[in-house]
PDB file of C-alpha atoms and ligand atoms in Angstrom:
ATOM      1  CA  UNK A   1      45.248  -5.560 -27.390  1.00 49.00           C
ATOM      2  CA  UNK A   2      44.276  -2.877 -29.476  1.00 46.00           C
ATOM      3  CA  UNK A   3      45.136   0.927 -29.521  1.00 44.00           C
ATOM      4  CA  UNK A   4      41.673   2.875 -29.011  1.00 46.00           C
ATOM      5  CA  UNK A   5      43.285   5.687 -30.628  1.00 47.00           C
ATOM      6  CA  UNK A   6      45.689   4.570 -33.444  1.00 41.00           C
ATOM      7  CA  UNK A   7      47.150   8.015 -34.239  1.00 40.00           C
ATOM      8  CA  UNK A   8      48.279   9.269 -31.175  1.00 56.00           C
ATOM      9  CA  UNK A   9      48.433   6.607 -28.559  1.00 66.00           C
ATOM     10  CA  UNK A  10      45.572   5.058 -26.393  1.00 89.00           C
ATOM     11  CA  UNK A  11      42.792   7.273 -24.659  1.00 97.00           C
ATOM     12  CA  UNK A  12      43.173   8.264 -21.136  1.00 98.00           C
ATOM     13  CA  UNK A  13      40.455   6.989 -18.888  1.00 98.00           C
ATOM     14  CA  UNK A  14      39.638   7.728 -15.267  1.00 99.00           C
ATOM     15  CA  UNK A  15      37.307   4.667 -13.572  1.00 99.00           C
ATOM     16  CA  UNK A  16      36.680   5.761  -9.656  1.00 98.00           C
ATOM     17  CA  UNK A  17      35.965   2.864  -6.894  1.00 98.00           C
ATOM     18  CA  UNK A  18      38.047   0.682  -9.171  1.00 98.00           C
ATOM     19  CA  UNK A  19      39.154  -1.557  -6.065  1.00 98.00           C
ATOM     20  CA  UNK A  20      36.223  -4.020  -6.301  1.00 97.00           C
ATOM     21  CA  UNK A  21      33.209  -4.655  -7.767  1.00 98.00           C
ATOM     22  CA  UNK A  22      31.797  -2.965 -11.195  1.00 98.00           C
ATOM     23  CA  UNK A  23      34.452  -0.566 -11.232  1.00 98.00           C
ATOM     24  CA  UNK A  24      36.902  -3.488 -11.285  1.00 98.00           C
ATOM     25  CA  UNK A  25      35.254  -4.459 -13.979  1.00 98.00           C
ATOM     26  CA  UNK A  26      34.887  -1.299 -15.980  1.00 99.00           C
ATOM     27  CA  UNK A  27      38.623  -0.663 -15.368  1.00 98.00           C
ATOM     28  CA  UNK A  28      39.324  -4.371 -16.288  1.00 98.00           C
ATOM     29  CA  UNK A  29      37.033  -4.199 -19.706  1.00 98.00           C
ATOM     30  CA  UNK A  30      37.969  -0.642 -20.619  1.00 98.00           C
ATOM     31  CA  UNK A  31      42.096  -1.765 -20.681  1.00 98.00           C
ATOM     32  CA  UNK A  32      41.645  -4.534 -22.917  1.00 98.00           C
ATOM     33  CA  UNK A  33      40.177  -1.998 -25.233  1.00 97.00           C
ATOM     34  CA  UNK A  34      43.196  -0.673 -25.492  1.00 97.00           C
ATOM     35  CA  UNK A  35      42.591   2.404 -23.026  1.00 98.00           C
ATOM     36  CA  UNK A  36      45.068   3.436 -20.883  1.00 98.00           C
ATOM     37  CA  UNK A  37      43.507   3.389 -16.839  1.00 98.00           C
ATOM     38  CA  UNK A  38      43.703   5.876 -14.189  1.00 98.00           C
ATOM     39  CA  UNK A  39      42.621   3.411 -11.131  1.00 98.00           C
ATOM     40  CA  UNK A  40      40.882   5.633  -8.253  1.00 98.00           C
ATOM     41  CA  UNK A  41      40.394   4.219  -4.770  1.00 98.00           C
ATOM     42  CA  UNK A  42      40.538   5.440  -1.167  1.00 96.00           C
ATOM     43  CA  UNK A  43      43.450   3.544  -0.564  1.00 95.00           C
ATOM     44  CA  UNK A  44      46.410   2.016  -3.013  1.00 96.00           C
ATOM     45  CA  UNK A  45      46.633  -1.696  -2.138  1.00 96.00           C
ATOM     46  CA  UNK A  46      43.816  -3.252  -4.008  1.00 96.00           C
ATOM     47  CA  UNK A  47      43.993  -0.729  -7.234  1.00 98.00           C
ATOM     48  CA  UNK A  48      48.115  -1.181  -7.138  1.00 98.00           C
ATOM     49  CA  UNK A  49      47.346  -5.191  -7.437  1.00 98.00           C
ATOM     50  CA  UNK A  50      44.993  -4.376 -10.476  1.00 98.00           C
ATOM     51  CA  UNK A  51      47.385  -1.923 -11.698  1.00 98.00           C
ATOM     52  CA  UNK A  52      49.862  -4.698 -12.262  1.00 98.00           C
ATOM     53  CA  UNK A  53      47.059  -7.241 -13.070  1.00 98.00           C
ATOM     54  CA  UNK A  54      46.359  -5.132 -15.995  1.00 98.00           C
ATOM     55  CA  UNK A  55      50.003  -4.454 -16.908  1.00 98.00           C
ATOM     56  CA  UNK A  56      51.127  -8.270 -16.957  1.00 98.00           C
ATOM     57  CA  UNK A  57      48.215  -8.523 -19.605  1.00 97.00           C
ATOM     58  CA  UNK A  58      49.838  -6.371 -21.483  1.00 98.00           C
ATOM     59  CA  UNK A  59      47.709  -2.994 -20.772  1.00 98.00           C
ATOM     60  CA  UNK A  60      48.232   0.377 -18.926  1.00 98.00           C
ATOM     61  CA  UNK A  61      46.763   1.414 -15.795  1.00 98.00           C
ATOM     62  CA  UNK A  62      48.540   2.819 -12.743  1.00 98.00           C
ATOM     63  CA  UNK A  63      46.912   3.285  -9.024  1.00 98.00           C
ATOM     64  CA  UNK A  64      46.125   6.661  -7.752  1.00 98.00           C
ATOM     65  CA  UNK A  65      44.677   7.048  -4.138  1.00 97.00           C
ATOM     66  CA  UNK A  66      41.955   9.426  -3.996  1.00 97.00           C
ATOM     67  CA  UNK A  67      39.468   9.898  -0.967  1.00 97.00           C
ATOM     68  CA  UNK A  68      36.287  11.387  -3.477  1.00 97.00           C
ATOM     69  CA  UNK A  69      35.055  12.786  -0.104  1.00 94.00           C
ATOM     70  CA  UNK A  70      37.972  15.384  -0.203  1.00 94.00           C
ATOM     71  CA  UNK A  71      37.429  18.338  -2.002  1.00 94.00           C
ATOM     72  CA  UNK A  72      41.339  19.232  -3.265  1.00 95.00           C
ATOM     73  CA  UNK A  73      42.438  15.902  -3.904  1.00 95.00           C
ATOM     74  CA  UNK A  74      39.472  15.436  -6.202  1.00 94.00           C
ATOM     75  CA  UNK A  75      40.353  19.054  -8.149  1.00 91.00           C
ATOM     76  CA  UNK A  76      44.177  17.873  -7.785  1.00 94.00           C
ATOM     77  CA  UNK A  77      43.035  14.759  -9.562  1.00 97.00           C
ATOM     78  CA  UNK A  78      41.934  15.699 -12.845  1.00 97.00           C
ATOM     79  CA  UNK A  79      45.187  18.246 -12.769  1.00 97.00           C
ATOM     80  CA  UNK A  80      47.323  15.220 -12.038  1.00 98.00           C
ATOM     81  CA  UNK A  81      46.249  12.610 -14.879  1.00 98.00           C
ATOM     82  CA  UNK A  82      46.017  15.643 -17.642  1.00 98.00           C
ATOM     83  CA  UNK A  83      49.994  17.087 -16.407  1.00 98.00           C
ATOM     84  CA  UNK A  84      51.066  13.441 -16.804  1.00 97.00           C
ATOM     85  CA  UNK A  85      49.398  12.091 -19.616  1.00 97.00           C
ATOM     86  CA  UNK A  86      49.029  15.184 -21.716  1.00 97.00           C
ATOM     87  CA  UNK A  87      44.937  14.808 -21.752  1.00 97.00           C
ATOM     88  CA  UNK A  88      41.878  13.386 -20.140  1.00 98.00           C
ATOM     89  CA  UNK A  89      39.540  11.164 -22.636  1.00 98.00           C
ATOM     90  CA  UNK A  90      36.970   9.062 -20.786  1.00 98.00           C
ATOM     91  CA  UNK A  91      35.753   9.666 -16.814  1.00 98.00           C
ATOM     92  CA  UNK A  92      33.668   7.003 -15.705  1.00 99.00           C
ATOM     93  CA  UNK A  93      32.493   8.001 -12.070  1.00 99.00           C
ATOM     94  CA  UNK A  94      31.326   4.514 -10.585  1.00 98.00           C
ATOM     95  CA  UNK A  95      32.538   5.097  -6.822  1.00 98.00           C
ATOM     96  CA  UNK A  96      29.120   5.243  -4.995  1.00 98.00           C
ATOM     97  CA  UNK A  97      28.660   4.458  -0.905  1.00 97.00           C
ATOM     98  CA  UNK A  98      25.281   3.762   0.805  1.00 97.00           C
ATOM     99  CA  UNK A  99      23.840   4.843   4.358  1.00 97.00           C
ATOM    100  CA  UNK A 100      20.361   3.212   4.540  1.00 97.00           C
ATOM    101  CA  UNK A 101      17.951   4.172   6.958  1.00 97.00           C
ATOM    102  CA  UNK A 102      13.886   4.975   6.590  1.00 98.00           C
ATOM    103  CA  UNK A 103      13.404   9.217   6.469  1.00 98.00           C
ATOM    104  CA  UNK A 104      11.993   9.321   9.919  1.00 98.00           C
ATOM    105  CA  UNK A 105      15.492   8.016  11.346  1.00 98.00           C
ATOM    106  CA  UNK A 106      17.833   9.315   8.635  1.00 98.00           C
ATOM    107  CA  UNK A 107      20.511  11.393  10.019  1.00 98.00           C
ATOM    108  CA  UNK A 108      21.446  14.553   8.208  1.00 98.00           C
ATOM    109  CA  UNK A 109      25.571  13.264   8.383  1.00 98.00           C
ATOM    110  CA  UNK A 110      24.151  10.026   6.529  1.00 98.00           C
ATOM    111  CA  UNK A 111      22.462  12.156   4.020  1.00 98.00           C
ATOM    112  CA  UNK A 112      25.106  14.232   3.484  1.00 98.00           C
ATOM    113  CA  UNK A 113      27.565  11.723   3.239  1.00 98.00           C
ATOM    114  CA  UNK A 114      25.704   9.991   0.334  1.00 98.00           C
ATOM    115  CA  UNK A 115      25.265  13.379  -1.522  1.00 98.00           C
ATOM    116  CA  UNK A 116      28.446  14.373  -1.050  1.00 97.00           C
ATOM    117  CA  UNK A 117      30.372  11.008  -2.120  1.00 97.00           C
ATOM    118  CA  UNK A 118      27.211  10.045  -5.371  1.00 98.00           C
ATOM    119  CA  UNK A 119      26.710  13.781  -6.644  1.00 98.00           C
ATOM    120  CA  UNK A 120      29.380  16.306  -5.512  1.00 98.00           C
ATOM    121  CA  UNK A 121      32.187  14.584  -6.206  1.00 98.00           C
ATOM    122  CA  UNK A 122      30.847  13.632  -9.329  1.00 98.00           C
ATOM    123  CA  UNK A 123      29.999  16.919 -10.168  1.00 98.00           C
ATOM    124  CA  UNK A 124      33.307  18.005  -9.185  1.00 97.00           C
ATOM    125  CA  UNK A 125      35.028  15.416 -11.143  1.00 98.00           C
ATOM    126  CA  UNK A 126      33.191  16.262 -14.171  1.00 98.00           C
ATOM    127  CA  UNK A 127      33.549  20.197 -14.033  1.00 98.00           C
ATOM    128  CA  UNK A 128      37.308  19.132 -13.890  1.00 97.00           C
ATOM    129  CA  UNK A 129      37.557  16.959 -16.505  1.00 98.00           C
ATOM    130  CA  UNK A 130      35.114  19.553 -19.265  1.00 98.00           C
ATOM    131  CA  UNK A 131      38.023  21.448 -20.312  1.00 98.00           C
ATOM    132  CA  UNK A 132      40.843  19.117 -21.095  1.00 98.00           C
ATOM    133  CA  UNK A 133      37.884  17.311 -23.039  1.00 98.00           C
ATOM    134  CA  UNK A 134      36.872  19.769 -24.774  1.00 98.00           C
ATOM    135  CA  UNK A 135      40.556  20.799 -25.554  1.00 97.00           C
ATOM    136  CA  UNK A 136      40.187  17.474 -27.445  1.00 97.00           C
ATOM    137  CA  UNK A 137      37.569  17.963 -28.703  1.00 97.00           C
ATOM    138  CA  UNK A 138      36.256  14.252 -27.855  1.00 98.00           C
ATOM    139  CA  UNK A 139      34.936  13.102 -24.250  1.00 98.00           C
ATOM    140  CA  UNK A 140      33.074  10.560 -22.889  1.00 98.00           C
ATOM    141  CA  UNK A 141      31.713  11.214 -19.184  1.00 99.00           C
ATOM    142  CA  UNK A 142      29.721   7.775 -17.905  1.00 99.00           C
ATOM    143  CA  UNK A 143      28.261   8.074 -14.437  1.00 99.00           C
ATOM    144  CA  UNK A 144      27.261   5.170 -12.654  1.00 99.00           C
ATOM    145  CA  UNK A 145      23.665   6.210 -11.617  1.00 98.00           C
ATOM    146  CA  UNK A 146      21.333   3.131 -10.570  1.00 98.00           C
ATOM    147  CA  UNK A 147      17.766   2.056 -11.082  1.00 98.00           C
ATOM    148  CA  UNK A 148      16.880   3.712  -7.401  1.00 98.00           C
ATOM    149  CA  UNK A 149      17.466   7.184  -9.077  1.00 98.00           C
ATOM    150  CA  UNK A 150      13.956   6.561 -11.494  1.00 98.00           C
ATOM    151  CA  UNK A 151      11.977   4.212  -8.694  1.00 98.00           C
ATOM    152  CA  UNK A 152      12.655   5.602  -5.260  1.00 98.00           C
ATOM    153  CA  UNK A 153      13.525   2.804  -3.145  1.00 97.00           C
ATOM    154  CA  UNK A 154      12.040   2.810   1.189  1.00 97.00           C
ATOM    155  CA  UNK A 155      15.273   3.291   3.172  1.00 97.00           C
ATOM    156  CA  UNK A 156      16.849   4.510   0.560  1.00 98.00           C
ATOM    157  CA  UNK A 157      15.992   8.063   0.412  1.00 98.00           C
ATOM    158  CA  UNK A 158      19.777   9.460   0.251  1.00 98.00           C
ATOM    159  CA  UNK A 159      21.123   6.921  -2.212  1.00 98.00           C
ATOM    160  CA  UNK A 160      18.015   7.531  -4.345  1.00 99.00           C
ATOM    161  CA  UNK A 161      17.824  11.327  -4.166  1.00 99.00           C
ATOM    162  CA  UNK A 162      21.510  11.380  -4.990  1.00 99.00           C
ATOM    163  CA  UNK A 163      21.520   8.897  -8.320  1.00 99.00           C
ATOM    164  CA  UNK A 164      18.469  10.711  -9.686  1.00 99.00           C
ATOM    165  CA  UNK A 165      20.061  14.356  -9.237  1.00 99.00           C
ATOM    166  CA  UNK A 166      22.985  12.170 -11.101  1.00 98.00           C
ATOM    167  CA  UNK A 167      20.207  12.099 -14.131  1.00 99.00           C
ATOM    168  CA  UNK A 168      19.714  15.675 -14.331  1.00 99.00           C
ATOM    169  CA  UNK A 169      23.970  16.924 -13.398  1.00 99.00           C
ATOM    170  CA  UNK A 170      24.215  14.112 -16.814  1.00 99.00           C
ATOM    171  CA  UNK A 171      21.733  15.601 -19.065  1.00 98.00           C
ATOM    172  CA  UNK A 172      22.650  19.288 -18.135  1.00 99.00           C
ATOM    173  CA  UNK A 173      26.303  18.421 -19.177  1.00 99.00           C
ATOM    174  CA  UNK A 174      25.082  16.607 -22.394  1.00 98.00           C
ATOM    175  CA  UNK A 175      23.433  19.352 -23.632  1.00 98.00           C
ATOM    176  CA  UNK A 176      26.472  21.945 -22.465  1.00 98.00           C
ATOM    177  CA  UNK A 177      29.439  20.189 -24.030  1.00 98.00           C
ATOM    178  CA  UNK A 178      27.603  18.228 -26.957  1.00 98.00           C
ATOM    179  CA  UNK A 179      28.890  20.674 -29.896  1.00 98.00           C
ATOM    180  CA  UNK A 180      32.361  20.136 -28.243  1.00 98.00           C
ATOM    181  CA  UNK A 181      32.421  16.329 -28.916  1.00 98.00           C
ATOM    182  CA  UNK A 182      31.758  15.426 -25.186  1.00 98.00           C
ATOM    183  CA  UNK A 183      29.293  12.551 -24.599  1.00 98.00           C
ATOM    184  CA  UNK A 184      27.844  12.147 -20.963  1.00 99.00           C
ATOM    185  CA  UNK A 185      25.489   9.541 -20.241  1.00 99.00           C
ATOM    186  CA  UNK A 186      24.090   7.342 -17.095  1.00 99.00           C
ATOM    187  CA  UNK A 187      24.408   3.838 -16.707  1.00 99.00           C
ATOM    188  CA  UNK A 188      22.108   2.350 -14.197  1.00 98.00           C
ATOM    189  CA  UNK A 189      22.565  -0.748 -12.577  1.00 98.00           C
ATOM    190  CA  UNK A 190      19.811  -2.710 -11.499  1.00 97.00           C
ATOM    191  CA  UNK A 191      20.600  -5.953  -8.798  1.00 96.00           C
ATOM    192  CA  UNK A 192      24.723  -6.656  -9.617  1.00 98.00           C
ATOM    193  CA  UNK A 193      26.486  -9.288  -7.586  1.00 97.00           C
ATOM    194  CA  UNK A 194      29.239  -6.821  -5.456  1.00 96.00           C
ATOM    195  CA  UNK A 195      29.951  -6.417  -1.917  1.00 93.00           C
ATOM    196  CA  UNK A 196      27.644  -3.640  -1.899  1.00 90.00           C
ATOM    197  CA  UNK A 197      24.890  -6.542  -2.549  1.00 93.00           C
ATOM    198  CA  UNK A 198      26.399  -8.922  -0.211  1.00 93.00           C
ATOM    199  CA  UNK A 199      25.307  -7.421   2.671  1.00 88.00           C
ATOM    200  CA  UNK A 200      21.835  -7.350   1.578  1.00 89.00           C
ATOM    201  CA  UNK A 201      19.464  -9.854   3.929  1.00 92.00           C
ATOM    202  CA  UNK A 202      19.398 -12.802   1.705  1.00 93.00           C
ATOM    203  CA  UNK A 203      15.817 -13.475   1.575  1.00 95.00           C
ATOM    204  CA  UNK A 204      14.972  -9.925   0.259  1.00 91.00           C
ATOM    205  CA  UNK A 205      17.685 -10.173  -2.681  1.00 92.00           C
ATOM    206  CA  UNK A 206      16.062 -13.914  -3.039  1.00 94.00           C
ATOM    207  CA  UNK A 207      12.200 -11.865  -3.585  1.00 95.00           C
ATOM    208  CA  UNK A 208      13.548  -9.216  -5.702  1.00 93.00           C
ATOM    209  CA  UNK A 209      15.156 -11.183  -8.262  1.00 97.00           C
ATOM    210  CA  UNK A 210      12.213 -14.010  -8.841  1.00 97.00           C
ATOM    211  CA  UNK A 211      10.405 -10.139 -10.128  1.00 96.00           C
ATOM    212  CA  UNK A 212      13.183 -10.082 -12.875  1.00 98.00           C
ATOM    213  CA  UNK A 213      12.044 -11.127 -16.155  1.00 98.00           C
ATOM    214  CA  UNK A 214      16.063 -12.302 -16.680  1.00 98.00           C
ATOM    215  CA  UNK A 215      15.511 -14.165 -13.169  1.00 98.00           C
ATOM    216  CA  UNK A 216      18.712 -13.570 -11.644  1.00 98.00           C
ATOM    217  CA  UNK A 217      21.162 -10.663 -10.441  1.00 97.00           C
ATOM    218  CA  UNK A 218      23.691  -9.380 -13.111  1.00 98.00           C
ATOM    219  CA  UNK A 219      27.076  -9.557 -13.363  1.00 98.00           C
ATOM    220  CA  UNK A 220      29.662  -6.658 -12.899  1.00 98.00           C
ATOM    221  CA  UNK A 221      31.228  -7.298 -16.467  1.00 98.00           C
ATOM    222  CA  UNK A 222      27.369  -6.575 -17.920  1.00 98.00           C
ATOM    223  CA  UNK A 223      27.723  -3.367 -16.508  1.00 99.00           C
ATOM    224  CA  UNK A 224      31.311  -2.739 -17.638  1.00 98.00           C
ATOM    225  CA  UNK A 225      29.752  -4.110 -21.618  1.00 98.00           C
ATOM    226  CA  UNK A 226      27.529  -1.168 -21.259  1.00 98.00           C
ATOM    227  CA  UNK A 227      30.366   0.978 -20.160  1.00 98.00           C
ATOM    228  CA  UNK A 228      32.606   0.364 -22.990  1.00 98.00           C
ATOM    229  CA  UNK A 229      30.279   0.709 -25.502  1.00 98.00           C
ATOM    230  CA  UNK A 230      29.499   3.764 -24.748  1.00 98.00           C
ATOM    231  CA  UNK A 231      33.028   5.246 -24.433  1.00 98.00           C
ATOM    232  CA  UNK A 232      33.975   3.695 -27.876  1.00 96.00           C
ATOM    233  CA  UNK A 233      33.067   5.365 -31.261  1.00 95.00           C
ATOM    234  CA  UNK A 234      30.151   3.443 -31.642  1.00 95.00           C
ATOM    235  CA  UNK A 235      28.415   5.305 -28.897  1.00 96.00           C
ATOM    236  CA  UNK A 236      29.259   8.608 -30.668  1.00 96.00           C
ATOM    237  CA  UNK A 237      25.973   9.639 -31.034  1.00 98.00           C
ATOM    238  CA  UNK A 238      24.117   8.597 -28.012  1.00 98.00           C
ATOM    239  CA  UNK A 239      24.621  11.507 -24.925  1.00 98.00           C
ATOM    240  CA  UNK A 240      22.035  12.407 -22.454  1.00 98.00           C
ATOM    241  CA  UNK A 241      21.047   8.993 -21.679  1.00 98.00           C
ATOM    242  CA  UNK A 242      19.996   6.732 -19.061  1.00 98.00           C
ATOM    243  CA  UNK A 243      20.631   3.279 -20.090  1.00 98.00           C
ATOM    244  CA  UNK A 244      19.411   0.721 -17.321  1.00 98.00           C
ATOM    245  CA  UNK A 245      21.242  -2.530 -17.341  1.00 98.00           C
ATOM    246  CA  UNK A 246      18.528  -4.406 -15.266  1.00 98.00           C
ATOM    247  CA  UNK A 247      17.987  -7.865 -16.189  1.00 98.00           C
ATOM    248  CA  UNK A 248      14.355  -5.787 -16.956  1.00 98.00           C
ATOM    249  CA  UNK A 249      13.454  -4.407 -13.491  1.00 97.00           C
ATOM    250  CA  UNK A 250      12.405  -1.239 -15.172  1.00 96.00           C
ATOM    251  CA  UNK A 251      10.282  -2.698 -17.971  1.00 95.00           C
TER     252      UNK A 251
HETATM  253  P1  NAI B 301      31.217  -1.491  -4.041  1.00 51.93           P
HETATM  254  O1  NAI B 301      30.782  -1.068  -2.682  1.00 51.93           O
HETATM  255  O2  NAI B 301      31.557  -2.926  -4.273  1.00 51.93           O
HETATM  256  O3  NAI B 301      32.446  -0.586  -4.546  1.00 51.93           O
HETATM  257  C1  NAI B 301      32.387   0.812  -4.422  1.00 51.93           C
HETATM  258  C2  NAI B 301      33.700   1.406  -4.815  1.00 51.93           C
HETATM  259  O4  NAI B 301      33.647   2.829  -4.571  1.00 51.93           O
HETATM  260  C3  NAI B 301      34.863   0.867  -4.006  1.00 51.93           C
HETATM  261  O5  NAI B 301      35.984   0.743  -4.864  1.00 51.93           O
HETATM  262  C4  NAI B 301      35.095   1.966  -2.975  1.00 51.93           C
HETATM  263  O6  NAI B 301      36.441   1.999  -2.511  1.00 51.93           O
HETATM  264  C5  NAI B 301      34.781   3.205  -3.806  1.00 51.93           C
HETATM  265  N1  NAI B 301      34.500   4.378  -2.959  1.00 51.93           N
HETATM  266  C6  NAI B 301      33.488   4.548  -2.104  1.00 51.93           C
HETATM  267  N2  NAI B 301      33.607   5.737  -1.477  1.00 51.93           N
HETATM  268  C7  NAI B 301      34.722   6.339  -1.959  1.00 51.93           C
HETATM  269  C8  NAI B 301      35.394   7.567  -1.711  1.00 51.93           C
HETATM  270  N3  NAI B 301      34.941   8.446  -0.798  1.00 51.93           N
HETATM  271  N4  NAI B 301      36.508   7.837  -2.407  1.00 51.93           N
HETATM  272  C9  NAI B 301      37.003   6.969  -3.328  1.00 51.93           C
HETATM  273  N5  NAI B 301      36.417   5.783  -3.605  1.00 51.93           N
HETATM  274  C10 NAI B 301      35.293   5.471  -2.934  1.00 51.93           C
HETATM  275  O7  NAI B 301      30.060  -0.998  -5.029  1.00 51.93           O
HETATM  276  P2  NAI B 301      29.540  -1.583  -6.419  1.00 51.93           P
HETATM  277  O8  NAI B 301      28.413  -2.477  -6.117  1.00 51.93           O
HETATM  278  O9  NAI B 301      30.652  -2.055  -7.264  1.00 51.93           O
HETATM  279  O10 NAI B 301      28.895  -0.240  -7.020  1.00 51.93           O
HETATM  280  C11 NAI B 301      29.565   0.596  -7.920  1.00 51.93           C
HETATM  281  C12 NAI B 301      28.571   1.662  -8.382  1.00 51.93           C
HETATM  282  O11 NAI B 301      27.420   1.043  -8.944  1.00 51.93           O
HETATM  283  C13 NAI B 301      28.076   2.569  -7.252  1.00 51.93           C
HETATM  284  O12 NAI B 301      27.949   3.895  -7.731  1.00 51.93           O
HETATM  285  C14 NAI B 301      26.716   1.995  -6.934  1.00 51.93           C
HETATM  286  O13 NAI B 301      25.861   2.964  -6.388  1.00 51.93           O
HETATM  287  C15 NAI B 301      26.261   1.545  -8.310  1.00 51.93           C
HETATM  288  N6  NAI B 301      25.223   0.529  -8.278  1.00 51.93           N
HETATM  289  C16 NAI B 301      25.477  -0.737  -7.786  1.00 51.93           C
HETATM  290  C17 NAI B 301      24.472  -1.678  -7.782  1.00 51.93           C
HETATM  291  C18 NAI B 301      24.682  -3.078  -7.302  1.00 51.93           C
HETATM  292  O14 NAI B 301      23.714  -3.857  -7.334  1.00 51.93           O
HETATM  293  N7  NAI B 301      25.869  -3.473  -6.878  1.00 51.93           N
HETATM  294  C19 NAI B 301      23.123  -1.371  -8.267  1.00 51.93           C
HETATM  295  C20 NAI B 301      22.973  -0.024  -8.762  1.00 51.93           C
HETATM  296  C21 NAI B 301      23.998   0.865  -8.752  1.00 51.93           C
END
């Protein structure tokens, strides 16, 4: 394993939803390059298991229990990682939920619920994290955003709404913290194989990915490739961004 940051010890990173799916992956992919993970999840049991998963390879991470939904323990969450670790280097924001419903039936708690756990939090998470990065003078801020947020999607009007104002809170922060060394791009996922997926009718996933000039859904560890790259050195000069990891959908 290699140490991202020779000098002075590995980066700090921050993956949210790392209990499953592409933030598993993210978290998994960003340790072997050496980072050192801050696993967030609602609840400790599947992030302490990856915690130790991690360690037994040889990396760092350690499980913090964080319900993105609640205003203080996301502020006391940033303060947290930066008292113990000294800093805050990378803050990948992948923890997303979905309430699906067509407009006429949406319910304003499912549309607030979506908004509050894909943009606010993220928001909030990011505001956070600005200063100790720019005390650094290096960041990388990587929000999971998703193909929805440029299309639209029918019964999907929350979700959607919620990873394209994701686009614009990116951009805006680009632009703010780029002469500080801070990077903030989106990633956006087109069909990945998850849980979130999974319950998907079969038949519709099945239509949608005969469309897909790669013919098939993608794989969590594509997205956390993109992810990586991005947070290394090699992505220093790429902020602003919205890099769709698709299999093509979008082209
Ligand atoms: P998933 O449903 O498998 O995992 C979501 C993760 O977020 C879980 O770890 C969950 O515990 C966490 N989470 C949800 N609400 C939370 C809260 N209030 N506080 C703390 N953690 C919370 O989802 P998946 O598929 O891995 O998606 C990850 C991201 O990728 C999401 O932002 C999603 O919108 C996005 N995405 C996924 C696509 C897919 O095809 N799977 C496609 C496009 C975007």
């Amino acid at each position: 394993m290699t140490a991202a940051r020779s000098m002075d010890g590995p980066r700090v990173a921050i993956v949210t939803g790392a209990s499953r799916g592409i933030g598993r992956a993210i978290a998994l992919r960003l340790a072997a390059d050496g980072h050192s993970i801050v696993l967030v999840a609602r609840s400790k049991d599947a992030i302490e298991t990856l915690a130790a998963e991690i360690g037994s390879g040889g990396g760092i991470a350690e499980a913090c229990a964080c319900d993105l939904a609640d205003d203080a323990a996301v502020d006391s969450l940033v303060e947290g990682v930066v008292e113990r670790h000294g800093r805050l280097d990378i803050l990948v924001n992948n923890a997303g939920i979905t309430r699906d419903g067509l407009i006429l039936r949406m319910s304003d708690e499912d549309f607030d619920l979506v908004l509050g756990t894909n943009l606010r939090a993220v928001f909030r998470l990011c505001r956070a994290a600005a200063r100790p990065m720019m005390r650094g003078r290096w960041g990388r801020m990587i929000n999971i955003g998703s193909v929805v947020g440029l299309m639209g999607n029918a019964g999907q009007c929350n979700y959607a709404a919620a990873k394209a104002g994701l686009i614009g809170l990116t951009r805006s922060i680009g632009k703010e913290l780029g002469g500080k060394g801070v990077t903030a791009n989106v990633v956006a996922p087109g069909f990945i194989e998850t849980d979130m997926t999974e319950a998907l009718p079969e038949q519709l996933v099945q239509e949608a990915v005969k469309q897909l000039p790669l013919r098939r859904m993608g794989r969590p560890e594509e997205i956390a490739d993109a992810v990586a790259f991005l947070a290394s050195d090699r992505g220093s000069y790429i902020t602003g961004h919205v890099l769709a990891v698709d299999g093509g959908m979008l082209s």
